[in-house]
Short mmCIF file of C-alpha atoms and ligand atoms in Angstrom, two decimals:
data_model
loop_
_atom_site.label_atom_id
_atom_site.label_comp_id
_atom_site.label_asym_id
_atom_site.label_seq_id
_atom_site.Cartn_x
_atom_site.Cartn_y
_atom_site.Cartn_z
CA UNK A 1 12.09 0.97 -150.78
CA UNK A 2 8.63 2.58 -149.66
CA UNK A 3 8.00 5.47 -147.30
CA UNK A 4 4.87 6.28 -146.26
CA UNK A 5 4.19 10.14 -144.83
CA UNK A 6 1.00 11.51 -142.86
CA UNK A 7 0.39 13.84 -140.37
CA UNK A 8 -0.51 11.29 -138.01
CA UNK A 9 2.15 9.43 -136.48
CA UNK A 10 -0.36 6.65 -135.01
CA UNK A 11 -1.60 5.68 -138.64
CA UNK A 12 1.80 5.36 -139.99
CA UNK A 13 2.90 2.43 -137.20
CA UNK A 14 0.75 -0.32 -138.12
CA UNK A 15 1.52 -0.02 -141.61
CA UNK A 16 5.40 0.56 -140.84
CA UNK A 17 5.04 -3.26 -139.08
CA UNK A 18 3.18 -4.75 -141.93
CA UNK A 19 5.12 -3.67 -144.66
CA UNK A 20 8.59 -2.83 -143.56
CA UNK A 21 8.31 0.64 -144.81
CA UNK A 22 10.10 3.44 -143.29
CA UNK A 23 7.38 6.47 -142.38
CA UNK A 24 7.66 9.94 -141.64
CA UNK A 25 5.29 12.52 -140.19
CA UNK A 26 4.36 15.49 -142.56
CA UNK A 27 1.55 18.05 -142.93
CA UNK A 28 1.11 17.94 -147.04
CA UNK A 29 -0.72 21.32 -146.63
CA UNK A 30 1.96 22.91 -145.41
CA UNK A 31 4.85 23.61 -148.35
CA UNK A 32 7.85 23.82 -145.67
CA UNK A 33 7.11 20.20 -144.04
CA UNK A 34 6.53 18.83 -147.22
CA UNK A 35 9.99 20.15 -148.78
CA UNK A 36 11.75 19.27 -145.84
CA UNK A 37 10.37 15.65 -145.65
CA UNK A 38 10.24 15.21 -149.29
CA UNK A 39 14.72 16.42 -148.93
CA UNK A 40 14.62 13.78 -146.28
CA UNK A 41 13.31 10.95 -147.98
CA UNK A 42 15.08 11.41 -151.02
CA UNK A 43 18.48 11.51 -149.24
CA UNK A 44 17.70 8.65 -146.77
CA UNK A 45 16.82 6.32 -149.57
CA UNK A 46 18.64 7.30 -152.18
CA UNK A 47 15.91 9.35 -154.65
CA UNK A 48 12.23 9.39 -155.48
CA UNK A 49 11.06 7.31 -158.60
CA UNK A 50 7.09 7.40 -157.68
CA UNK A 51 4.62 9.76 -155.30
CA UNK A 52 1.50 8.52 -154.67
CA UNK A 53 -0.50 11.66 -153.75
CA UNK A 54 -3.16 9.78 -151.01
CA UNK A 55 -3.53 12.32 -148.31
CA UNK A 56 -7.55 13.13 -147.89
CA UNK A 57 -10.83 13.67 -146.01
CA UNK A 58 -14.51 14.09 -146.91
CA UNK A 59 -16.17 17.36 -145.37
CA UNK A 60 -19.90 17.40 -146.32
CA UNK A 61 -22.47 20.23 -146.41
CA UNK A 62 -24.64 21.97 -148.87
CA UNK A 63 -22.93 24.09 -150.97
CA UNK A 64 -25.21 27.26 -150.89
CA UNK A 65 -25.19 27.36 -146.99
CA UNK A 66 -21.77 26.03 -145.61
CA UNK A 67 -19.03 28.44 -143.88
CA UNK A 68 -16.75 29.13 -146.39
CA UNK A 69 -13.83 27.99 -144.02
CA UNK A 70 -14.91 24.52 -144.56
CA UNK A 71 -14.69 24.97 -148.36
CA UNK A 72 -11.58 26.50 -147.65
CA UNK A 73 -10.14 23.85 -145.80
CA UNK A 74 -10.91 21.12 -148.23
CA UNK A 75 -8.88 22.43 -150.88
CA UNK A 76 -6.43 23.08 -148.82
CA UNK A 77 -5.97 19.22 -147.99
CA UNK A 78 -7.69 17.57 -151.18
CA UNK A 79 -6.24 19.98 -154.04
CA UNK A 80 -3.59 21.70 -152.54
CA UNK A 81 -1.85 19.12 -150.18
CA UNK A 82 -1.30 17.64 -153.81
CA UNK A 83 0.20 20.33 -155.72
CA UNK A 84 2.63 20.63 -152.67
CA UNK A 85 3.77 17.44 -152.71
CA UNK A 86 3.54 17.38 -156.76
CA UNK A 87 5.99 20.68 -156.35
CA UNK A 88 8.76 18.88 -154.27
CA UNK A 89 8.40 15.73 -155.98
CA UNK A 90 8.95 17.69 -159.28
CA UNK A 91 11.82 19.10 -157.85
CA UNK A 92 13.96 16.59 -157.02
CA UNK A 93 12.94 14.71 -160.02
CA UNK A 94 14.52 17.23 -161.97
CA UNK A 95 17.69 16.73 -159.89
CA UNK A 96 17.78 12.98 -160.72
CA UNK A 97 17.29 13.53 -164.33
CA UNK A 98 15.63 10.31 -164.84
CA UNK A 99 11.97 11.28 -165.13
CA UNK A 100 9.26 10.02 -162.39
CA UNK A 101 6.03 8.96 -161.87
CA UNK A 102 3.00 10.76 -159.59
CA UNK A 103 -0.25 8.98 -159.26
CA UNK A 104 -2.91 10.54 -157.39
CA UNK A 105 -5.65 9.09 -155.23
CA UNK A 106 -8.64 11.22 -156.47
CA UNK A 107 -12.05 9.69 -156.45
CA UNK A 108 -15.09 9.04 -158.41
CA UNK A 109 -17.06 12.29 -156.67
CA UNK A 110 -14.72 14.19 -159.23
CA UNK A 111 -17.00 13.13 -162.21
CA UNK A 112 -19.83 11.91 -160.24
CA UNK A 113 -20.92 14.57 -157.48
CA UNK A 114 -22.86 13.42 -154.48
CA UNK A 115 -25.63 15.78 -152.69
CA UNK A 116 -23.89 17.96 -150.02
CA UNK A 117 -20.65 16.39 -150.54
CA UNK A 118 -19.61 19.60 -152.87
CA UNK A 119 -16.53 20.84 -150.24
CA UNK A 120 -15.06 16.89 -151.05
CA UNK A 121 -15.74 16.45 -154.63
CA UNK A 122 -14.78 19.70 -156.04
CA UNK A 123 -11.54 20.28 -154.81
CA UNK A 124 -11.16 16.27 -156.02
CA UNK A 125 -12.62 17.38 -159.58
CA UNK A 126 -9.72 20.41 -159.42
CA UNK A 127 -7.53 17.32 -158.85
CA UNK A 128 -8.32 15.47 -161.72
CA UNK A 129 -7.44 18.53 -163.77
CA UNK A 130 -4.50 19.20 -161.72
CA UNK A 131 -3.51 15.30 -162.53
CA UNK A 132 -3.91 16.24 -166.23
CA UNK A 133 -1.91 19.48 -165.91
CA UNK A 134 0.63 17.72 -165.02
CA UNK A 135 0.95 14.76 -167.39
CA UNK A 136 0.88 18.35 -170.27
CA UNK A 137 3.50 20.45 -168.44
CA UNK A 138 6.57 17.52 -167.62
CA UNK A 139 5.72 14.61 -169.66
CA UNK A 140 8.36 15.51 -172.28
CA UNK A 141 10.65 15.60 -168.74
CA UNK A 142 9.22 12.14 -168.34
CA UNK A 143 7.42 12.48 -165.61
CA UNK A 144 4.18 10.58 -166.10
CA UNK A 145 1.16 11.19 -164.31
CA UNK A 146 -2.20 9.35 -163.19
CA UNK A 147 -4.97 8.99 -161.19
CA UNK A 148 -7.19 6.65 -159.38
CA UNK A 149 -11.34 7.10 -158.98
CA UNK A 150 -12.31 4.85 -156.16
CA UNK A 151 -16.08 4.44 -155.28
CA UNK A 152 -16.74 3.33 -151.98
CA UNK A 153 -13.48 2.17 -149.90
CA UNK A 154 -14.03 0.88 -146.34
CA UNK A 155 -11.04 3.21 -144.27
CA UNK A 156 -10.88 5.68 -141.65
CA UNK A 157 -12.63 8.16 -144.14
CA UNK A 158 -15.26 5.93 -144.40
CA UNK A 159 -15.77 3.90 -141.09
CA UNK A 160 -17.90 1.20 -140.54
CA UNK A 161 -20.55 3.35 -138.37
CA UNK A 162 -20.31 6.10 -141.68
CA UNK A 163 -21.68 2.76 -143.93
CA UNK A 164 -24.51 1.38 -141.59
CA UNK A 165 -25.72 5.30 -141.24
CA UNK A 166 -25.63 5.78 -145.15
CA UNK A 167 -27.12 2.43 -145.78
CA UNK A 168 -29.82 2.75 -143.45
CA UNK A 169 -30.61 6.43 -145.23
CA UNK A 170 -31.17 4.91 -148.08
CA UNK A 171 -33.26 1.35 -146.87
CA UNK A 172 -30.06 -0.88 -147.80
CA UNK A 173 -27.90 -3.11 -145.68
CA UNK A 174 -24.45 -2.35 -145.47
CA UNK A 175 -23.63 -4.68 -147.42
CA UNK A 176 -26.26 -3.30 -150.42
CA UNK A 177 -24.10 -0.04 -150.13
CA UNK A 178 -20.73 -1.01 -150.02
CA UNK A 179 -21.66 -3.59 -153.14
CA UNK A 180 -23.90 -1.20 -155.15
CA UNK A 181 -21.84 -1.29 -158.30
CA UNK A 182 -21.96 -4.03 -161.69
CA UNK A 183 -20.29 -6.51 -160.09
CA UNK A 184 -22.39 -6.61 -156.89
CA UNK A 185 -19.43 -7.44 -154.96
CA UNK A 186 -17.34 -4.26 -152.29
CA UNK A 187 -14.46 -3.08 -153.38
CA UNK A 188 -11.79 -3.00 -151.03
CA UNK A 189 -8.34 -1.09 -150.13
CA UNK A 190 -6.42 -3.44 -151.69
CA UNK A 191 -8.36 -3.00 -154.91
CA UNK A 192 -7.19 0.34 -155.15
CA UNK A 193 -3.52 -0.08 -153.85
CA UNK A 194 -3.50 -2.88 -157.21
CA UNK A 195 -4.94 -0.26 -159.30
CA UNK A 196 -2.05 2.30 -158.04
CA UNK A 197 1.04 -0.70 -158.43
CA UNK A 198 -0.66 -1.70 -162.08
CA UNK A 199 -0.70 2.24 -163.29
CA UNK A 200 3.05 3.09 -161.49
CA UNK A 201 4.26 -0.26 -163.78
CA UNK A 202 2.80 0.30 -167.06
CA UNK A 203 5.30 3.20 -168.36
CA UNK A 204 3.37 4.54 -171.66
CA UNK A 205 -0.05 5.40 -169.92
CA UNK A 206 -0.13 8.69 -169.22
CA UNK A 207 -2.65 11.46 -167.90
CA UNK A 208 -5.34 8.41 -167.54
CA UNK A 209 -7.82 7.80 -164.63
CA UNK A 210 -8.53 4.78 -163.08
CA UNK A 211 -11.85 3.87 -162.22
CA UNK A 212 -12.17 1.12 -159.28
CA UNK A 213 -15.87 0.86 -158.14
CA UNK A 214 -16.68 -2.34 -159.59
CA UNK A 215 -18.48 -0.40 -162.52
CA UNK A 216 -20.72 2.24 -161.86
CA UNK A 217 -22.29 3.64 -165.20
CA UNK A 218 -22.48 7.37 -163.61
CA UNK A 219 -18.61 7.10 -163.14
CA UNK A 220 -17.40 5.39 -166.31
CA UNK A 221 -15.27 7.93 -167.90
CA UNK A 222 -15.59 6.62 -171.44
N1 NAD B 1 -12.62 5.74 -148.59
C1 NAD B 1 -13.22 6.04 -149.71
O1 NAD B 1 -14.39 5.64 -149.93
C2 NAD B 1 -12.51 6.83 -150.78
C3 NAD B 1 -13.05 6.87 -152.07
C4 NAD B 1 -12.39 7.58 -153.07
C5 NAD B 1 -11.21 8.24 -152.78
N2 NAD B 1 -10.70 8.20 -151.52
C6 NAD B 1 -9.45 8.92 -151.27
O2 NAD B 1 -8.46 8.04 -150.76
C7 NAD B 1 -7.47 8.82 -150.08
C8 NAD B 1 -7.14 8.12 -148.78
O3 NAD B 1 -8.27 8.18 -147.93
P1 NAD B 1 -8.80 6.94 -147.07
O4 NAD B 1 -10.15 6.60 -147.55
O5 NAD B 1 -7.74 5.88 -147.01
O6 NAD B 1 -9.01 7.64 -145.66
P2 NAD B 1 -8.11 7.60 -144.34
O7 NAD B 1 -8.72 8.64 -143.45
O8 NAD B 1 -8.00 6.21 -143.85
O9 NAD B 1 -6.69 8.07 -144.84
C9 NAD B 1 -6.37 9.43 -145.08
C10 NAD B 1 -5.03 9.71 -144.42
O10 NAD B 1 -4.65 11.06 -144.75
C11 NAD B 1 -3.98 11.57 -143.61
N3 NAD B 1 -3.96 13.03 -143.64
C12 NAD B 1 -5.00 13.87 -143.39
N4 NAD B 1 -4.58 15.15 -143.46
C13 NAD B 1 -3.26 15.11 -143.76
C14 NAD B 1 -2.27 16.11 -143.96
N5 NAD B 1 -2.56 17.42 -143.87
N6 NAD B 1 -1.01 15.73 -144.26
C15 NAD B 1 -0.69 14.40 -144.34
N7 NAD B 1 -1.58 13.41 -144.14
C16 NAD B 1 -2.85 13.76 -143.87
C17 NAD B 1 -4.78 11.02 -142.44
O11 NAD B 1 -4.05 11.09 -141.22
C18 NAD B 1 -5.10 9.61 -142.89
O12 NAD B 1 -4.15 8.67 -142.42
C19 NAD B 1 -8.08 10.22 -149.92
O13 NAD B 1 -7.50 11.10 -150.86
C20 NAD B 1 -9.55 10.00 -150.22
O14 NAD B 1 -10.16 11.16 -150.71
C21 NAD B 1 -11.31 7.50 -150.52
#
């Protein structure tokens, strides 16, 4: 059984009717609706084996002139809505006494940082440590835990209009952009979701990062 949580009500509907799951609104920076909801879940069906950590969103800005509230706000959302939900998923882990599993959607910017986009990757590089931190401090509780570097990923982080601007900045069709990896081909959603069901099924990989960009030598970790 899946349940999907965001803050936004709207986004969870269409994926509540096309994959049966049950959803529930929470604000993942804020530690009191995330214990609640976490509590919630857990009772209403029956425990917590896996969190995927997914809740994001890319401010941009040069890092030597933005207002610090927009620094601020990033981690917030991309380092700290983790830990929160990390916390509470910890917790009731520990209750179950079976171990868990947290994966975390990170993204390549944490090894690979883009100009003005320091307020998104840095808090996402504080991630990937934070992803590592945990696979030290509860792995011998065995909770495992992982992460996922996506490159481009058509969403509602980054729209259609966000790729024909970007592309056109740099004298490339959309499709150039989206498909500017080894492969030559985009990397889509789905992609990623695989790369999160693969790492939640293979039960000795631990504190790894998986890279889904279609191979981009700047974000190849080894
Ligand atoms: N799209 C990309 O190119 C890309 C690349 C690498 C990593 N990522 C990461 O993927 C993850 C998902 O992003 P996406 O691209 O699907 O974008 P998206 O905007 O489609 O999804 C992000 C979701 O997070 C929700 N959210 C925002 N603030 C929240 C909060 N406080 N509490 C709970 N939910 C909240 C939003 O409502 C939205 O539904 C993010 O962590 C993002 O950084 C995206």
């Amino acid at each position: 059984m899946v349940a999907a949580l965001d803050i936004n009500e709207q986004a969870l509907q269409p994926l509540a009717d096309e994959v049966g799951c049950r959803t529930f609104t929470c604000d993942v920076t804020d530690t009191t609706s995330v214990e609640v909801t976490f509590e919630t879940v857990a009772a209403d069906l029956g425990g917590l084996d896996i969190l995927i950590s997914n809740a994001g969103s890319a401010q941009q800005g040069a890092i030597g002139d933005l207002p610090m509230d927009t620094l601020r706000q990033s981690f917030e959302l991309n380092f700290f809505g983790h830990q929160n939900a990390c916390q509470a998923a910890i917790r009731i882990f520990r209750r179950q006494g079976r171990g868990g599993t947290i994966l975390f959607n990170i993204s390549n910017q944490s090894v690979n940082p883009g100009k003005d986009f320091g307020p998104y990757g840095i808090p996402k590089a504080a991630t990937l440590a934070l992803m590592r931190q945990y696979a030290i401090d509860h792995g011998k509780e065995g909770i495992r835990a992982n992460g996922v570097n996506a490159g481009r990923i058509r969403t509602g982080l980054m729209t259609d209009q966000m790729i024909i601007d970007r592309a056109a900045a740099r004298g490339m069709t959309p499709h150039e952009y989206m498909a500017g990896n080894l492969l030559g081909v985009e990397v889509l959603a789905s992609d990623v979701a695989d790369a999160f069901l693969h790492l939640a099924l293979m039960d000795k990989v631990n504190a790894a990062v998986l890279t889904v960009d279609g191979g981009v030598m700047a974000t190849s970790l080894r």
